[in-house]
Amino acid sequence: MSSRLRPPREADFSSPLRDDRVTARVGLWLGIAFLVAFLTGVFSHYGQDTPGWFTYPTGPVSLYRITQGIHVLAGTAAVPLLLVKLWSVYPKLFARLPWPPSRAGLVNGLERASVAVLVSSAIFQLVTGLQNMTHWYPWGFSFRSGHYAVAWVAIGSILVHVAVKLPIIRDALVLPIDAATPMPVAERDINARVADPALSRRALLRTTWAAAGLAVLATAGQSVSWLRDVSIFGVRSGDGPQGVPVNRSSVEAGVTKTALDPGWRLTLVNGSVKRQLTRAELEAMPQHTRSLPIACVEGWSAGATWTGVLMADLAALVDAPADSELFISSLDLNGTFGTSTLPPQFTANSNTLLALKVNGETLDIEHGYPCRVIAPARPGVLQTKWVTSLEVVA
Amino acid sequence: MTRGVQLGRVMFSALGVGALAYGAWLTWEIGSSQWLALGKWLAGGVIAHDLMFAPIVVVLGVIGSRLLPSFARAPVAVVVVVWGTLTVVAIPFLGRFGATASNPTLLDRPYRLSWFIGTAVVAAAVVVASFLRRRREQ
């Protein structure tokens, strides 16, 4: 090694831990984590922005709690997997670009460009996902649109990368991890000093799995209630008014006065038929109690017992059929949270309530007093709080 | 190359190119007002990793391999992977960047205390493991 300081070359990295067998095995699990996060993420996106061909299911009631909990945990587990995976191929960053230009050089350049897209989209997904989990919004783009679009870019570039590397991946996975002979690395300098690694390849893999497992354990408490005390990095302890955490507070929504106004009325509209109800009138209607989880896109969830009026009964008050689509407006005037649409299958479902109480007590203002939507299996952002009107969509 | 691998390559690349194209179209649809912000974070992540995080890890690796006694290297490496990556996951918690005064149910755990205790525990584990390995080496 020359004593003059210079940028490293690919051959300078001499650890036998940077081996295709390590890369392929960590990459396999990283790919699985991304695929799971992708599928559960697309499901979540369709729950909020449902395409015409997709009917969102009304059960099991914990459906979204489970899919979104898995989404966030798969992403969390992917952090150590991605970091170790990138560590194992870091020397490739310093590989020489082929010069002068040739056909092989073009292929190599294209492959490197696709890897750049892969790395940047993968890091983007994990960083923005983690930020969204913790309500940290330092960017100037819409989280949902950005995270969704880049999800397709990430999964697409992963698939292309697997296609390019498939022969290497297959050979690397077949070769035993602790076999003594290192795989031939064509461009690595045979005369370079081969470092004595701190760990065996097998030990590095086990350490990586442990890191992924521990990252999951440390954050899972926000979705898995019995892990609450173990999860030192859970976003929520599970405490909150009336035993339920809050995602959007009355102060953020700007409803601290309007929600408590005695002049509040629930307005029901079906074409020209219109009715207004006070909270007392809602309380006088047949009351139903349901145990339903509230589960948010951030991955946290909490079970609660809700009491209120069946959505179908409210539709009937303005002569609308039980399977009406309802447009719901909130006192919260922010577009994202201020309105939602309840598809017909949810209005008709006997688990969908306009809740007046939670866990036996009158709804706290933080949970949506005077009344809120609670439907089974749906993303929390659609469980509109501080409801002011229900309109039948023609 | 076997036929299975070839078939797999064709299948994966077709699916991948399709997904990439759809992702590009979705990004286009987001609108030009958000492209710059998206681009900054897309490029920022890879730059932060390749030009900051990874070089730091490499330098620490070189220093560790030269300065650490042989019996301490494995325990330190394990802790760097496990506790280092967990610390990266914990950044938004330790900084509590998303906390709001009006919502005390959010980020309501003693994250920094937990992190310090965790760090102390793994540091102690390194010392104990190194000590045991040294005895075995002698």
Short mmCIF file of C-alpha atoms in Angstrom, two decimals, chain A residues 79-80 83 86 90 93 119-120 123-124 130-131 134-136 138-142 145 148-149 152-153 156 159 163-164 166-167 170 196 198-199 207 211 214-215 228 231-237 239-241 246-247 249 251-252, chain B residues 1-2 5 8-9 12-13 15-17 19-20 22-23 26-27 30 34 37-38 41-42 45-46 49-50 53-55 57-58 66 73-74 77-78 81-82 85-86 89-90 92-93 97-98 102-103 105-109 111 114:
data_model
loop_
_atom_site.label_atom_id
_atom_site.label_comp_id
_atom_site.label_asym_id
_atom_site.label_seq_id
_atom_site.Cartn_x
_atom_site.Cartn_y
_atom_site.Cartn_z
CA VAL A 79 -32.85 -1.01 7.99
CA PRO A 80 -30.09 -3.30 9.36
CA LEU A 83 -27.00 -1.35 5.84
CA LEU A 86 -24.60 -2.20 1.24
CA TYR A 90 -19.32 -1.09 -0.74
CA LEU A 93 -18.60 1.83 -5.52
CA VAL A 119 -30.13 2.35 -3.49
CA SER A 120 -31.66 5.81 -3.54
CA ILE A 123 -33.06 4.47 1.38
CA PHE A 124 -35.82 6.96 0.55
CA LEU A 130 -39.51 5.95 9.67
CA GLN A 131 -40.12 9.70 9.64
CA THR A 134 -42.81 9.36 14.21
CA HIS A 135 -44.76 12.30 12.68
CA TRP A 136 -41.56 13.95 11.49
CA PRO A 138 -39.20 17.73 7.13
CA TRP A 139 -39.93 17.42 3.40
CA GLY A 140 -41.84 19.54 0.93
CA PHE A 141 -43.76 16.73 -0.76
CA SER A 142 -46.90 14.77 0.05
CA SER A 145 -47.92 10.26 -3.03
CA TYR A 148 -46.28 5.30 -2.94
CA ALA A 149 -44.64 6.32 -6.24
CA TRP A 152 -43.00 1.10 -7.27
CA VAL A 153 -39.59 2.43 -8.31
CA GLY A 156 -39.09 -2.44 -9.80
CA LEU A 159 -36.65 -7.01 -9.46
CA ALA A 163 -32.70 -10.45 -12.76
CA VAL A 164 -29.21 -9.10 -13.51
CA LEU A 166 -29.60 -14.13 -10.72
CA PRO A 167 -26.74 -16.45 -11.82
CA ARG A 170 -27.93 -18.82 -7.33
CA ASP A 196 -8.19 -11.38 9.21
CA ALA A 198 -13.31 -10.12 13.33
CA LEU A 199 -16.21 -12.49 12.63
CA THR A 207 -25.51 -10.81 13.98
CA ALA A 211 -30.07 -6.72 14.57
CA LEU A 214 -34.04 -6.47 17.78
CA ALA A 215 -35.12 -3.51 15.62
CA ARG A 228 -45.36 -2.42 24.87
CA SER A 231 -40.35 -1.84 22.87
CA ILE A 232 -38.01 0.89 24.01
CA PHE A 233 -38.47 2.67 20.68
CA GLY A 234 -42.23 2.32 20.36
CA VAL A 235 -43.80 5.50 18.98
CA ARG A 236 -46.57 5.24 21.55
CA SER A 237 -46.71 3.66 24.98
CA ASP A 239 -51.53 5.50 27.04
CA GLY A 240 -53.98 8.21 26.15
CA PRO A 241 -57.27 9.79 27.11
CA VAL A 246 -54.36 10.00 19.71
CA ASN A 247 -53.02 10.65 16.21
CA SER A 249 -55.13 16.37 18.43
CA VAL A 251 -55.48 21.68 18.74
CA GLU A 252 -53.86 20.52 15.46
CA MET B 1 -26.82 -20.64 -17.36
CA THR B 2 -29.64 -23.13 -16.82
CA VAL B 5 -32.18 -19.10 -14.32
CA GLY B 8 -36.26 -16.28 -13.94
CA ARG B 9 -34.22 -13.47 -15.46
CA PHE B 12 -37.97 -10.69 -12.99
CA SER B 13 -36.83 -8.11 -15.52
CA LEU B 15 -41.98 -7.41 -13.84
CA GLY B 16 -39.26 -5.00 -12.70
CA VAL B 17 -39.34 -2.82 -15.81
CA ALA B 19 -43.06 -1.63 -11.94
CA LEU B 20 -40.34 0.93 -12.66
CA TYR B 22 -45.47 2.63 -13.31
CA GLY B 23 -43.41 4.24 -10.53
CA LEU B 26 -46.77 8.00 -10.62
CA THR B 27 -43.84 10.31 -9.92
CA ILE B 30 -47.27 13.99 -8.47
CA GLN B 34 -42.97 18.49 -5.67
CA ALA B 37 -38.29 18.20 -2.91
CA LEU B 38 -38.58 14.52 -3.91
CA TRP B 41 -34.52 13.38 -0.61
CA LEU B 42 -33.92 10.68 -3.24
CA GLY B 45 -30.20 9.46 1.01
CA VAL B 46 -27.74 7.82 -1.35
CA HIS B 49 -24.93 6.77 2.78
CA ASP B 50 -22.21 6.47 0.16
CA PHE B 53 -22.09 6.88 6.54
CA ALA B 54 -20.17 4.18 4.65
CA PRO B 55 -16.76 5.96 4.73
CA VAL B 57 -17.88 2.79 8.93
CA VAL B 58 -14.88 1.86 6.74
CA ARG B 66 -5.45 -2.12 13.97
CA ARG B 73 -12.70 -7.60 17.88
CA ALA B 74 -15.61 -10.04 17.54
CA ALA B 77 -18.09 -6.04 15.63
CA VAL B 78 -21.31 -7.68 16.88
CA VAL B 81 -23.84 -4.12 13.80
CA VAL B 82 -26.61 -4.65 16.35
CA THR B 85 -28.18 -0.18 13.23
CA LEU B 86 -30.65 0.06 16.12
CA VAL B 89 -33.54 3.30 13.56
CA ALA B 90 -33.81 5.27 16.81
CA PRO B 92 -36.30 10.04 15.04
CA PHE B 93 -37.08 8.83 18.56
CA PHE B 97 -38.56 15.67 15.94
CA GLY B 98 -42.24 14.87 15.44
CA SER B 102 -50.87 19.18 21.96
CA ASN B 103 -50.48 15.41 21.60
CA THR B 105 -49.70 10.33 23.46
CA LEU B 106 -47.09 10.60 20.68
CA LEU B 107 -43.40 9.81 21.34
CA ASP B 108 -44.22 9.37 25.02
CA ARG B 109 -41.49 6.99 26.12
CA TYR B 111 -36.14 7.10 24.50
CA SER B 114 -33.49 3.72 27.15
#
